[in-house]
PDB file of C-alpha atoms and ligand atoms in Angstrom:
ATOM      1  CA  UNK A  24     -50.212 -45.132  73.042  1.00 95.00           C
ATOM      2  CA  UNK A  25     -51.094 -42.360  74.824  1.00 98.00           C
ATOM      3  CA  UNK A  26     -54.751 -41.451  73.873  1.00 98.00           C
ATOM      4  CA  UNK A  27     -55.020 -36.953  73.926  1.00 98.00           C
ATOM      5  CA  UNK A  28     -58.040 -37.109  72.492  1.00 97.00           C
ATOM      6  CA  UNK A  29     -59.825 -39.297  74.828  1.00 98.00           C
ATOM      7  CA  UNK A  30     -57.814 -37.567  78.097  1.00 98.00           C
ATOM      8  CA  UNK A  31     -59.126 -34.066  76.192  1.00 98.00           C
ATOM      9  CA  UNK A  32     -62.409 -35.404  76.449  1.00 97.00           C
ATOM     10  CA  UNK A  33     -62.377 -35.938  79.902  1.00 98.00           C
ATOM     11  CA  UNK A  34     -60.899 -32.623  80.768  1.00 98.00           C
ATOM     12  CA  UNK A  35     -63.730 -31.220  78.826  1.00 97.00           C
ATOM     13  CA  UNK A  36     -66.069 -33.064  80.737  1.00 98.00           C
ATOM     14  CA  UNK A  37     -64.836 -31.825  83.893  1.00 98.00           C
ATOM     15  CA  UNK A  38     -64.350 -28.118  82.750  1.00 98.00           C
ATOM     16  CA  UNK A  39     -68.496 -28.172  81.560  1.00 98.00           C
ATOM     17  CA  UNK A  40     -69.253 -29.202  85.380  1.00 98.00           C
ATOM     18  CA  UNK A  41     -67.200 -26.527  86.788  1.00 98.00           C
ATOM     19  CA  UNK A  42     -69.531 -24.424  84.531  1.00 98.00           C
ATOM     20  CA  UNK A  43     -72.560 -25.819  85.158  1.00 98.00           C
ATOM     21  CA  UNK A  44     -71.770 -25.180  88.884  1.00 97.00           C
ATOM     22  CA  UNK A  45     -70.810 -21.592  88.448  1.00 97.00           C
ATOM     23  CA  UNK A  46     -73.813 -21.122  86.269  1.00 97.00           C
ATOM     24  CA  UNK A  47     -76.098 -21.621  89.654  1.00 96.00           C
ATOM     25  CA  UNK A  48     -73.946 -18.790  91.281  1.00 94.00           C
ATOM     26  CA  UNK A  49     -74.916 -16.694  88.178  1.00 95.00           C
ATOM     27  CA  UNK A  50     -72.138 -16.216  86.451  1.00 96.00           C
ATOM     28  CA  UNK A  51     -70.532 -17.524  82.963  1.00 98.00           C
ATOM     29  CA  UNK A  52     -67.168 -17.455  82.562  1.00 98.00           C
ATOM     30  CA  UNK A  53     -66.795 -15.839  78.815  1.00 98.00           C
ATOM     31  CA  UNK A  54     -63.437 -16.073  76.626  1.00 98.00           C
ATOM     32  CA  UNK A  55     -62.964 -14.242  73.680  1.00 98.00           C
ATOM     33  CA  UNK A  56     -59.984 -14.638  70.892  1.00 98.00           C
ATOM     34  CA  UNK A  57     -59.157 -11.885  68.823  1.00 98.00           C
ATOM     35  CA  UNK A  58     -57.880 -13.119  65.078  1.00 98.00           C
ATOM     36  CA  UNK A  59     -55.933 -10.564  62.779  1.00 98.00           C
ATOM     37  CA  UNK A  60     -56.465 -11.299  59.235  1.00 97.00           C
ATOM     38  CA  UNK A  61     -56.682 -15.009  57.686  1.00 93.00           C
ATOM     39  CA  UNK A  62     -53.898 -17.172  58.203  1.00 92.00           C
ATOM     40  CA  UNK A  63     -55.831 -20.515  57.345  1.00 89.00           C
ATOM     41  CA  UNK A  64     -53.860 -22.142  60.281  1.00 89.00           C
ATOM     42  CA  UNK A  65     -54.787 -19.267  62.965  1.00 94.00           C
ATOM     43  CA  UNK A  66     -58.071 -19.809  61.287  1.00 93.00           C
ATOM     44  CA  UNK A  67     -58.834 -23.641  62.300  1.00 91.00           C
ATOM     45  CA  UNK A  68     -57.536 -23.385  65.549  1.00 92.00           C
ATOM     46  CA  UNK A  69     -59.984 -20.206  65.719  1.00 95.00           C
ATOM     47  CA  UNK A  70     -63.011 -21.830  64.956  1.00 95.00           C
ATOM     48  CA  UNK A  71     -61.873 -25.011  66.936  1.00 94.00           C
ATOM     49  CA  UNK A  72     -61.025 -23.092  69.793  1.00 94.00           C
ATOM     50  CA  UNK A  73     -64.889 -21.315  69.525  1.00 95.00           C
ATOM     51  CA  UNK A  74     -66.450 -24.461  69.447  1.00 95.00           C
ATOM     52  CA  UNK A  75     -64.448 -26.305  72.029  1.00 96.00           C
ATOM     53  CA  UNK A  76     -65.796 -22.677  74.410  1.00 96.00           C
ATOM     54  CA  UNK A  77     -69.417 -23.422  73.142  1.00 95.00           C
ATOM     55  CA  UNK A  78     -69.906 -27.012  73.726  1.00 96.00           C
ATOM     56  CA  UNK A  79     -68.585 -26.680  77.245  1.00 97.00           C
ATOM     57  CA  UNK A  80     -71.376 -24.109  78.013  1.00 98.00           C
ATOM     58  CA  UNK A  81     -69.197 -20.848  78.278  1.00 98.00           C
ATOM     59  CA  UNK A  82     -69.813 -17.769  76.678  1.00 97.00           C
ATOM     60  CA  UNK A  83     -66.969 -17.414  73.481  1.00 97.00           C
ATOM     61  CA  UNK A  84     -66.411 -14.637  71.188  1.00 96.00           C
ATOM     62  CA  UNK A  85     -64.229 -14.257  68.517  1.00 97.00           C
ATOM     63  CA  UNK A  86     -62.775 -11.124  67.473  1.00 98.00           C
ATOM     64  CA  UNK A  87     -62.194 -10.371  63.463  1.00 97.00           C
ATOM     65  CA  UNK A  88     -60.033  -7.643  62.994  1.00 98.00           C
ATOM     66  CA  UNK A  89     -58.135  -6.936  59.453  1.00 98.00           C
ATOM     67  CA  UNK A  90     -54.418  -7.440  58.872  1.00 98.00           C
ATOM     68  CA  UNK A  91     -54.207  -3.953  57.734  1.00 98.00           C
ATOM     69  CA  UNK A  92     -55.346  -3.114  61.308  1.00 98.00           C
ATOM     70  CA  UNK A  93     -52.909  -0.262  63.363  1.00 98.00           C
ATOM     71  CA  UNK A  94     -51.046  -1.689  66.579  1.00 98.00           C
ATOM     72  CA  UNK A  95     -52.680   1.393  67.730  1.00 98.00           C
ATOM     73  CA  UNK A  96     -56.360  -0.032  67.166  1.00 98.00           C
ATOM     74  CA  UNK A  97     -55.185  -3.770  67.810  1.00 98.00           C
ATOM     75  CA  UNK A  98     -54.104  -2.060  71.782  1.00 98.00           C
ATOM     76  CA  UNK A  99     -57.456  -0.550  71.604  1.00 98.00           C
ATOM     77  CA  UNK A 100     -59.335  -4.060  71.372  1.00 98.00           C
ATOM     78  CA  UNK A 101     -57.354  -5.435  74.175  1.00 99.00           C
ATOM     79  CA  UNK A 102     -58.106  -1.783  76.374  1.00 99.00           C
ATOM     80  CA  UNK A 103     -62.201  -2.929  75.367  1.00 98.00           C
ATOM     81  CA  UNK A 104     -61.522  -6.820  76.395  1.00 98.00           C
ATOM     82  CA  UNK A 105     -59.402  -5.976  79.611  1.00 98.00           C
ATOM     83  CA  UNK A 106     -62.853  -3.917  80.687  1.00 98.00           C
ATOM     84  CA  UNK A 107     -65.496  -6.016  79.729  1.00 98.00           C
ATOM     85  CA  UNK A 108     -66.841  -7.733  82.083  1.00 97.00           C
ATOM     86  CA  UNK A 109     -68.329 -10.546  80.257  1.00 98.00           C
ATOM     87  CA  UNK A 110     -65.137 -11.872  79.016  1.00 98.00           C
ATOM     88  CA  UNK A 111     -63.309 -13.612  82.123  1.00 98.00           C
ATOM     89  CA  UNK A 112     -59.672 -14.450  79.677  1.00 98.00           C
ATOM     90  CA  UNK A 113     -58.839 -13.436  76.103  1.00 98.00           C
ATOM     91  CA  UNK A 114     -56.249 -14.213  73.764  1.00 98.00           C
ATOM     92  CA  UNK A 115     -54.518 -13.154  70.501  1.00 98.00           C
ATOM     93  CA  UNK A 116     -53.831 -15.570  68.233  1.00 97.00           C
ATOM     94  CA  UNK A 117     -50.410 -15.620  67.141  1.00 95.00           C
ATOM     95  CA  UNK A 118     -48.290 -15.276  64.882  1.00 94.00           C
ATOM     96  CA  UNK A 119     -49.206 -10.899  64.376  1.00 97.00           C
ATOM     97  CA  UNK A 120     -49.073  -9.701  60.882  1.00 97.00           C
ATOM     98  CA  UNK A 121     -45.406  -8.385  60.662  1.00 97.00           C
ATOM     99  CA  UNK A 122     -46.233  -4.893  61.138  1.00 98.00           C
ATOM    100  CA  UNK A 123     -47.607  -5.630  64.660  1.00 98.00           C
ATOM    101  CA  UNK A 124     -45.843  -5.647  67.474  1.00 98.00           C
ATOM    102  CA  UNK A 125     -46.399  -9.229  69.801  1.00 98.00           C
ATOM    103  CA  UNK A 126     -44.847  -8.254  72.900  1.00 98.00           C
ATOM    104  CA  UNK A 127     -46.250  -4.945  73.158  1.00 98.00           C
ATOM    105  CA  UNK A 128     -50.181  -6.523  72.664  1.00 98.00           C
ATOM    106  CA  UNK A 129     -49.132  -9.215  75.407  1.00 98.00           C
ATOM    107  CA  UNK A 130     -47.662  -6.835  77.934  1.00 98.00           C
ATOM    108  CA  UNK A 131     -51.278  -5.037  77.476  1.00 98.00           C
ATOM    109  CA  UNK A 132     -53.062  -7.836  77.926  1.00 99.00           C
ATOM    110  CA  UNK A 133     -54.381  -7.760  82.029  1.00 98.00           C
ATOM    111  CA  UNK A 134     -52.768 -10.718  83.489  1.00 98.00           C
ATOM    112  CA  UNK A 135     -56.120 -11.376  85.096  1.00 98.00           C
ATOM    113  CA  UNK A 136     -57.618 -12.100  81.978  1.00 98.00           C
ATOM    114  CA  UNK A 137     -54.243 -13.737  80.055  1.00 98.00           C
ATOM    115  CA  UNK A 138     -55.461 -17.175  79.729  1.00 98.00           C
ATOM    116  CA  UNK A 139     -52.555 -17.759  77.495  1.00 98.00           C
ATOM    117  CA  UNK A 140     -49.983 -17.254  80.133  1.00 98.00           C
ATOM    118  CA  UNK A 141     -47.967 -15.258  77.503  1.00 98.00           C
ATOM    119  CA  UNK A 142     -47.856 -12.008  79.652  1.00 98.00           C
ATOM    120  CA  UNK A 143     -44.544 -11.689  81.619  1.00 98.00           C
ATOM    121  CA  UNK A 144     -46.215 -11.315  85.137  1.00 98.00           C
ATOM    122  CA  UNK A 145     -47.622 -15.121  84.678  1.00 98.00           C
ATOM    123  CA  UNK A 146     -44.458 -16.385  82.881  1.00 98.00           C
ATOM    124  CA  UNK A 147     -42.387 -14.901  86.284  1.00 98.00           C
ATOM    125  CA  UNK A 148     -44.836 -16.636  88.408  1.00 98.00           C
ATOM    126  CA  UNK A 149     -44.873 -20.048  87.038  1.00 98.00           C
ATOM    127  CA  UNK A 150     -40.965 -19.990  87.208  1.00 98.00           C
ATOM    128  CA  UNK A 151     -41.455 -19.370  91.221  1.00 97.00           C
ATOM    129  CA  UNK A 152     -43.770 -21.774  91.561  1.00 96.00           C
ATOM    130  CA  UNK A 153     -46.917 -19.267  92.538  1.00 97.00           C
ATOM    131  CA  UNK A 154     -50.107 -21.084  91.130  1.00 95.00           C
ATOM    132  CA  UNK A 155     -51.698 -18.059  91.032  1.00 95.00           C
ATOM    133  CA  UNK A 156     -51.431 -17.298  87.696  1.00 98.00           C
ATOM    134  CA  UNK A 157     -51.501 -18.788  84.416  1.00 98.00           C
ATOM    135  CA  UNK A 158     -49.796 -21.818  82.750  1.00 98.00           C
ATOM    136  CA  UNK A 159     -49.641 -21.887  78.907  1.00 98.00           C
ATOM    137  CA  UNK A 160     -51.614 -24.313  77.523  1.00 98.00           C
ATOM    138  CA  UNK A 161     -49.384 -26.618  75.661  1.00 98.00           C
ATOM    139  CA  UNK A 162     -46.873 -27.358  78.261  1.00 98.00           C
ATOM    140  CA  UNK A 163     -49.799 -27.562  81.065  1.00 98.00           C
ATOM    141  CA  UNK A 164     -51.436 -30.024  78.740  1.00 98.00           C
ATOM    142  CA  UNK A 165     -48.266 -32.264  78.189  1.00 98.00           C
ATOM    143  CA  UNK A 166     -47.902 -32.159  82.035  1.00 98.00           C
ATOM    144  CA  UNK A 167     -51.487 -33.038  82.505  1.00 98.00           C
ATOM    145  CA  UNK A 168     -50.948 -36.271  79.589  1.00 98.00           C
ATOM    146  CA  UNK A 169     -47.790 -37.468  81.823  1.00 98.00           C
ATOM    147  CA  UNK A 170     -50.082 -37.207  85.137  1.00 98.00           C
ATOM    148  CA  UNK A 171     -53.084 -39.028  84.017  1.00 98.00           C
ATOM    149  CA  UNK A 172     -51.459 -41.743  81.712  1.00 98.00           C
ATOM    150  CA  UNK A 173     -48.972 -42.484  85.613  1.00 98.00           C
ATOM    151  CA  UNK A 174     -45.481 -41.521  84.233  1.00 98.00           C
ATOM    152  CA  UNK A 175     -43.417 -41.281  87.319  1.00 98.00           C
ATOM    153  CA  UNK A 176     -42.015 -37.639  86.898  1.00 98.00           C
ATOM    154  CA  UNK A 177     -40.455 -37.863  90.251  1.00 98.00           C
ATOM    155  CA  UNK A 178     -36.450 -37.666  89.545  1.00 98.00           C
ATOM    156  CA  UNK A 179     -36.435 -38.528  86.355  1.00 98.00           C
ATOM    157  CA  UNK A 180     -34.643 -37.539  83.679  1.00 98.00           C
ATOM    158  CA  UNK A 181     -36.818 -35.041  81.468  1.00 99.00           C
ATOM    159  CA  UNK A 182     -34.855 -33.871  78.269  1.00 99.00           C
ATOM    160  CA  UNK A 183     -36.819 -31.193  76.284  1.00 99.00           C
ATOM    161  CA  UNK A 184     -35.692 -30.462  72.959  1.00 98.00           C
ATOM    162  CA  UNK A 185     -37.080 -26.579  71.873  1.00 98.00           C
ATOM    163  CA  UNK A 186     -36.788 -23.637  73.717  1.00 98.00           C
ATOM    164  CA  UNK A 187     -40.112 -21.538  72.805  1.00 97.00           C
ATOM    165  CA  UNK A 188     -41.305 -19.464  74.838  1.00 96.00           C
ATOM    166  CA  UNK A 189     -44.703 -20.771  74.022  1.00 95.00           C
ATOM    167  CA  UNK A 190     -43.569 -24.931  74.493  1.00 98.00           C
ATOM    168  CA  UNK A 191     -39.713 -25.574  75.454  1.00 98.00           C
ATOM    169  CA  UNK A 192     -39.105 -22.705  78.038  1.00 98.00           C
ATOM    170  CA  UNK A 193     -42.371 -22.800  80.351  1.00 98.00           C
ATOM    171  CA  UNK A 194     -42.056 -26.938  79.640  1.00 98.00           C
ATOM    172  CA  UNK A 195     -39.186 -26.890  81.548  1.00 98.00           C
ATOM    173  CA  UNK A 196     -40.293 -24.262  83.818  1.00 98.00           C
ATOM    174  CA  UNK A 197     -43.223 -26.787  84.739  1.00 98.00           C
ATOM    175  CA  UNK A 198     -41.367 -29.860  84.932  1.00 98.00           C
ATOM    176  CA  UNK A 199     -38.870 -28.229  87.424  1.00 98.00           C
ATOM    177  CA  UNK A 200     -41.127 -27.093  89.832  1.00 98.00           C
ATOM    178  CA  UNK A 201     -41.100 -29.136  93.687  1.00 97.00           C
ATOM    179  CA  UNK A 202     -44.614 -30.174  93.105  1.00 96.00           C
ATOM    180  CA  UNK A 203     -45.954 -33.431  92.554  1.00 96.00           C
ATOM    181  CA  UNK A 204     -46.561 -34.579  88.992  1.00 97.00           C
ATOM    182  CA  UNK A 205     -42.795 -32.494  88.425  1.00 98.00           C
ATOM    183  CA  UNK A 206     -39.650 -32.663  90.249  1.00 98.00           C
ATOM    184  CA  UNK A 207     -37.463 -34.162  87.155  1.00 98.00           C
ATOM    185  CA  UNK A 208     -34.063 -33.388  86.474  1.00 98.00           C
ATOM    186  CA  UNK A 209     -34.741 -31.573  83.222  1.00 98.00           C
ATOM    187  CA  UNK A 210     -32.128 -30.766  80.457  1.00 98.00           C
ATOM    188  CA  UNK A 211     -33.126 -28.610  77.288  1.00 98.00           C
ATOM    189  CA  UNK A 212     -31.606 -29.263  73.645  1.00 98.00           C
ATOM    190  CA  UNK A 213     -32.043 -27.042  71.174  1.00 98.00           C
ATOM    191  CA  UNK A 214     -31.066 -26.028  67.364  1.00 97.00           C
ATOM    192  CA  UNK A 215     -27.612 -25.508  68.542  1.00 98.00           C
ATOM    193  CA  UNK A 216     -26.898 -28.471  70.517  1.00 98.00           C
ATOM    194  CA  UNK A 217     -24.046 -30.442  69.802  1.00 98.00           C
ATOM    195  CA  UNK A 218     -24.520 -34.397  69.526  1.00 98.00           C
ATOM    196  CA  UNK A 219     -28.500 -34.167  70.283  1.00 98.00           C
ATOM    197  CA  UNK A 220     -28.614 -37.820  70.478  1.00 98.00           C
ATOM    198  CA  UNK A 221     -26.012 -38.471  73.485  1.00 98.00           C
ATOM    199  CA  UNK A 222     -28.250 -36.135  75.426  1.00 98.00           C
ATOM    200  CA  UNK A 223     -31.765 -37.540  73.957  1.00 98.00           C
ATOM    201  CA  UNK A 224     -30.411 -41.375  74.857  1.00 98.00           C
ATOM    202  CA  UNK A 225     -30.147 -40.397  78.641  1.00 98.00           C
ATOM    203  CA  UNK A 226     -33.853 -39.297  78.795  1.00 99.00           C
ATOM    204  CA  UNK A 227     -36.418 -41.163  80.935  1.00 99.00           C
ATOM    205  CA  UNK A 228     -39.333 -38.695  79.462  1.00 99.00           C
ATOM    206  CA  UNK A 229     -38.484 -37.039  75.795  1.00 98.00           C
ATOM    207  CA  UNK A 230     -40.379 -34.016  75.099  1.00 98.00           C
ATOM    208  CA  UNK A 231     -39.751 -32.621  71.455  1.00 98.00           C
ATOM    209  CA  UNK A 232     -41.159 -29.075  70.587  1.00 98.00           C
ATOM    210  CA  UNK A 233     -38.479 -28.385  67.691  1.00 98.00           C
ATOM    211  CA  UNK A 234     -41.078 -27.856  64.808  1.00 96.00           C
ATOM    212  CA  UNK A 235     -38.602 -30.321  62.385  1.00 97.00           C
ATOM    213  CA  UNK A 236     -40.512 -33.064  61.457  1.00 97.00           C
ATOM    214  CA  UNK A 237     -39.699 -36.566  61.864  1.00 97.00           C
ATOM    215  CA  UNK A 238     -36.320 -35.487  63.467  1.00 98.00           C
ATOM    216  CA  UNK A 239     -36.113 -38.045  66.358  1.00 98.00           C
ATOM    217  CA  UNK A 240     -35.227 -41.371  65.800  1.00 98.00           C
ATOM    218  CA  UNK A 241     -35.940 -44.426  67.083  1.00 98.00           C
ATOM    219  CA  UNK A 242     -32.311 -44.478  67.321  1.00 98.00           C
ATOM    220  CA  UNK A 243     -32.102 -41.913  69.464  1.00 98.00           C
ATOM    221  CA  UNK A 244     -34.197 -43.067  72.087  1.00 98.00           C
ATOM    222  CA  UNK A 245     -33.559 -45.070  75.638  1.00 98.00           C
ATOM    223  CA  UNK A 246     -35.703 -48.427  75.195  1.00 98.00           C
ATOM    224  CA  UNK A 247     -38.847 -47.646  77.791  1.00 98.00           C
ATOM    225  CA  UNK A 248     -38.589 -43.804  77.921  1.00 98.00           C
ATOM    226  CA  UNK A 249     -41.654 -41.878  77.549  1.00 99.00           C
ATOM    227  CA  UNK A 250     -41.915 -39.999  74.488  1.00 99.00           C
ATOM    228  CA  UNK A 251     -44.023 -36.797  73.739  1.00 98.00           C
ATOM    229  CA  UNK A 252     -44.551 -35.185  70.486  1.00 98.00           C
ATOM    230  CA  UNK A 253     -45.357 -31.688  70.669  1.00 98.00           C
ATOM    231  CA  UNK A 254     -44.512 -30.963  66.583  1.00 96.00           C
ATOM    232  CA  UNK A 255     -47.303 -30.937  64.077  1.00 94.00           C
ATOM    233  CA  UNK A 256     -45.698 -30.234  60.711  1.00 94.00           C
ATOM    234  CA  UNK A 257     -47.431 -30.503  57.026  1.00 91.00           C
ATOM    235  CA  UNK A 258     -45.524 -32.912  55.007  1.00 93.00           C
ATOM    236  CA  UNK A 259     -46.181 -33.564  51.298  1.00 94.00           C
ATOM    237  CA  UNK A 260     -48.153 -36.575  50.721  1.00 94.00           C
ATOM    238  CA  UNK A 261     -48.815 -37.546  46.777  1.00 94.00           C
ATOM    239  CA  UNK A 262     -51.533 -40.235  48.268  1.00 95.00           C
ATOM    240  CA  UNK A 263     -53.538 -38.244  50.371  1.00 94.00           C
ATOM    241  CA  UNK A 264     -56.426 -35.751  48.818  1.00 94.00           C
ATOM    242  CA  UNK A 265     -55.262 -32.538  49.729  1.00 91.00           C
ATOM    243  CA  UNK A 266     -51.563 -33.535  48.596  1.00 94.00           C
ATOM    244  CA  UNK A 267     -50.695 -33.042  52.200  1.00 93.00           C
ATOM    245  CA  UNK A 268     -51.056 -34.668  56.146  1.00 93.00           C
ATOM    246  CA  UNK A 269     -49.943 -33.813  59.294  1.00 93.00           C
ATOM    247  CA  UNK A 270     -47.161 -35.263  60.999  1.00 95.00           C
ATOM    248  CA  UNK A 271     -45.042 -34.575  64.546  1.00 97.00           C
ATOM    249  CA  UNK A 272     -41.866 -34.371  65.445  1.00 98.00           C
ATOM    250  CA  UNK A 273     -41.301 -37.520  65.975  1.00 98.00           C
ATOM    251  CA  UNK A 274     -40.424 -40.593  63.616  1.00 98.00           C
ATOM    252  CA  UNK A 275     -43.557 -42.510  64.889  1.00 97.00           C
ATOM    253  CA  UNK A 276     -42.913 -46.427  63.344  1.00 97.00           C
ATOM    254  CA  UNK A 277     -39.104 -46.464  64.564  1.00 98.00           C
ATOM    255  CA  UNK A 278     -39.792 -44.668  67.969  1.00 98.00           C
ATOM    256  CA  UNK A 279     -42.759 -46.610  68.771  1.00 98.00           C
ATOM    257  CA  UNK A 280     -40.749 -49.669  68.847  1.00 98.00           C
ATOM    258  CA  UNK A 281     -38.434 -48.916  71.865  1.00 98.00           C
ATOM    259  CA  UNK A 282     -40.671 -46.223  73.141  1.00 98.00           C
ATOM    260  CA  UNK A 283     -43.007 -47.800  76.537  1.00 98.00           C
ATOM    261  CA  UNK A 284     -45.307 -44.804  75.724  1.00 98.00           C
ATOM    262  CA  UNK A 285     -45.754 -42.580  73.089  1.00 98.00           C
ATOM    263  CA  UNK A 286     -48.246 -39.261  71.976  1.00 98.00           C
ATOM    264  CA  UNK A 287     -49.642 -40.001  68.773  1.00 97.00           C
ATOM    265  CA  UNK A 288     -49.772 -36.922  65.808  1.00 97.00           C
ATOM    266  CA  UNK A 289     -52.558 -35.983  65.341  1.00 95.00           C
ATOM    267  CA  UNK A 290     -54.666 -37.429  68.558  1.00 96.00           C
ATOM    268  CA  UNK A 291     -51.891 -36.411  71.098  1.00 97.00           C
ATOM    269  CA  UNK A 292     -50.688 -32.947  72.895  1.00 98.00           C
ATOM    270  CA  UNK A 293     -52.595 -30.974  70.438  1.00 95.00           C
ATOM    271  CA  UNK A 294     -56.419 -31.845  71.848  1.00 96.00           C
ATOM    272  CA  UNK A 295     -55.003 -31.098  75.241  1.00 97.00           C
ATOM    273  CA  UNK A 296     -54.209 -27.144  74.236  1.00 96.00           C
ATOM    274  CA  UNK A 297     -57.424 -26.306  73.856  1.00 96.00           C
ATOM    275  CA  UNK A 298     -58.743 -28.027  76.630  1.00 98.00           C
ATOM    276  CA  UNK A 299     -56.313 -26.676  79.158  1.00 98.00           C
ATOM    277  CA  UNK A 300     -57.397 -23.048  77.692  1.00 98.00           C
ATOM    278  CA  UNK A 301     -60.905 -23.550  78.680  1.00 98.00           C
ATOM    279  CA  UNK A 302     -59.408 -24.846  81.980  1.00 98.00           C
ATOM    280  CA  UNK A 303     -57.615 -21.440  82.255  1.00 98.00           C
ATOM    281  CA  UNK A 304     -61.114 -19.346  81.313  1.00 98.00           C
ATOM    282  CA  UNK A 305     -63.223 -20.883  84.042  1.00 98.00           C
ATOM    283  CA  UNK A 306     -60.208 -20.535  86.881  1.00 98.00           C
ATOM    284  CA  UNK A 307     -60.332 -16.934  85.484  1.00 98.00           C
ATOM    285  CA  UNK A 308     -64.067 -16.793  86.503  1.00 98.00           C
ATOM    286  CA  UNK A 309     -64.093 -18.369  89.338  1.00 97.00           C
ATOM    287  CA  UNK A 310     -61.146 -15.773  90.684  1.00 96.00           C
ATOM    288  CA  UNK A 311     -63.535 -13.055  89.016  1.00 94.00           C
ATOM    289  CA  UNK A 312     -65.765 -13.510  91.988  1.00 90.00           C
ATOM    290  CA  UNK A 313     -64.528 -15.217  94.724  1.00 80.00           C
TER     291      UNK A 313
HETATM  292  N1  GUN B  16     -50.549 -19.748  68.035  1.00 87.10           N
HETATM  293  C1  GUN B  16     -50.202 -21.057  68.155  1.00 87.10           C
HETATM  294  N2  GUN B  16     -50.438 -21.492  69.408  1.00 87.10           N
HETATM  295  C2  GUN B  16     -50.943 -20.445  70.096  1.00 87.10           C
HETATM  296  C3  GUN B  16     -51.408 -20.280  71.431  1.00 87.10           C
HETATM  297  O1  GUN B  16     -51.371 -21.192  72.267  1.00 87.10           O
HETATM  298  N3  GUN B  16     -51.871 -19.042  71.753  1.00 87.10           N
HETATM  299  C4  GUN B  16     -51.896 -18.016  70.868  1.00 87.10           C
HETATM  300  N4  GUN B  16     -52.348 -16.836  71.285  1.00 87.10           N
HETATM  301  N5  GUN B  16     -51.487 -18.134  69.618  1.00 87.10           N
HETATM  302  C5  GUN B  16     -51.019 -19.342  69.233  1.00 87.10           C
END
């Protein structure tokens, strides 16, 4: 089993040093997330994310706006965030209420201060390979699970199956790149692929961002490949309180048995995104004033 929550903690660890250092040279890298209206989802991570900013001794704001907000005033808040000085990288949480417009907010965003790695200047530069910019989270995480639990990445077969352009796309992006802890042969699957499992058999390292849950098999799978389950779905549950848990993407009893590793849900990729965020926030600083 590979252990997120434990290799979260550590990156954690690691990120409050590089804090505590910068915080002799003055400064303290601040990150602020901006949340329009109440989706209870947005709202967990929200708080999560906040606290996560907090314990690792940066400075973290969140942002409250109302769903009824204008895109005009939403490109307003990002005009403030891009100036102030105090806030090193910001994000806004998606999904937008419908009547926003997502891709106009990101392409506002300074790609200084885009932490997410959403805006288009960082998505171009991680596809050349310039690690100037930013990384999204997720996929930076699952890359960072691979490295420190010693998958060989090198010329391997990694098949993806998703093609967000929060997970799938900049997963395969990453995994691509000459650069060590990458160089795999990587093939994406998506909602339209024809016979999924001919393609998932032939993978050394299975990452599945498709948001369907329980949809690979342990059928599906090449005994010892490495299997990483980005999907965190709610599934009714008539034995647990809340009538509901949380599972991934993966069928976890029949793919741990011919799985050599495997990323449990919950416990797995997801404590990685927020650690890799703060990650992003105190590289922001630290570019702030060197
Ligand atoms: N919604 C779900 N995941 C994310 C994320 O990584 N960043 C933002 N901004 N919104 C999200």
């Amino acid at each position: 089993m590979i252990d997120g929550a434990a290799i979260a903690r550590t990156i954690r660890e690691e990120v409050a040093r590089d804090v505590a250092a910068l915080s002799v040279r003055g400064m303290q890298p601040g990150l602020a997330v901006v949340l329009v209206g109440d989706d209870p989802a947005s709202t967990v991570y929200v708080r999560n994310k906040d606290k996560a900013c907090t314990g690792a001794g940066m400075h973290g704001v969140t942002v409250r706006l109302p769903a009824s907000i204008s895109q005009q005033q939403l490109l307003s808040q990002v005009d403030d965030l891009n100036a102030d000085p105090a806030i090193h990288g910001f994000l806004v949480q998606m999904p937008l209420p419908r009547h926003l417009d997502a891709d106009a907010v990101i392409r506002r965003i300074d790609p200084k201060k885009d932490v997410d790695g959403f805006h288009p200047v960082n998505v171009g530069k991680m596809l050349i390979g310039d690690t100037d910019g930013f990384v999204p989270a997720t996929p930076a995480g699952v890359r960072e699970l691979l490295a420190r639990s010693d998958v060989e990445t090198d010329g391997q077969h990694c098949v993806i199956i998703g093609r967000s352009n929060i997970v799938g796309k900049p997963m395969a992006a990453i995994m691509l790149q000459n650069q060590p802890g990458a160089n795999a042969t990587v093939t994406v699957c998506h909602s339209r692929t024809k016979s999924l499992p001919e393609f998932t058999r032939r993978a050394d390292i299975l990452i599945v961002a498709a948001g369907k849950a329980n949809m690979l098999r342990g059928d599906m799978v090449k005994p010892g490949a490495v299997v990483i389950d980005v999907g965190i779905n709610r599934v009714n549950d008539e034995s647990a309180p809340s009538g509901h848990r949380l599972v991934g993407d993966v069928e976890f009893d029949s793919v741990r048995e011919v799985a050599s590793k495997l990323t449990p849900v919950p416990g797995g990729v997801g404590p990685m995104t927020i650690a890799m965020l703060l990650r992003n926030t105190v590289r922001a600083a630290e570019r702030a004033i060197s």
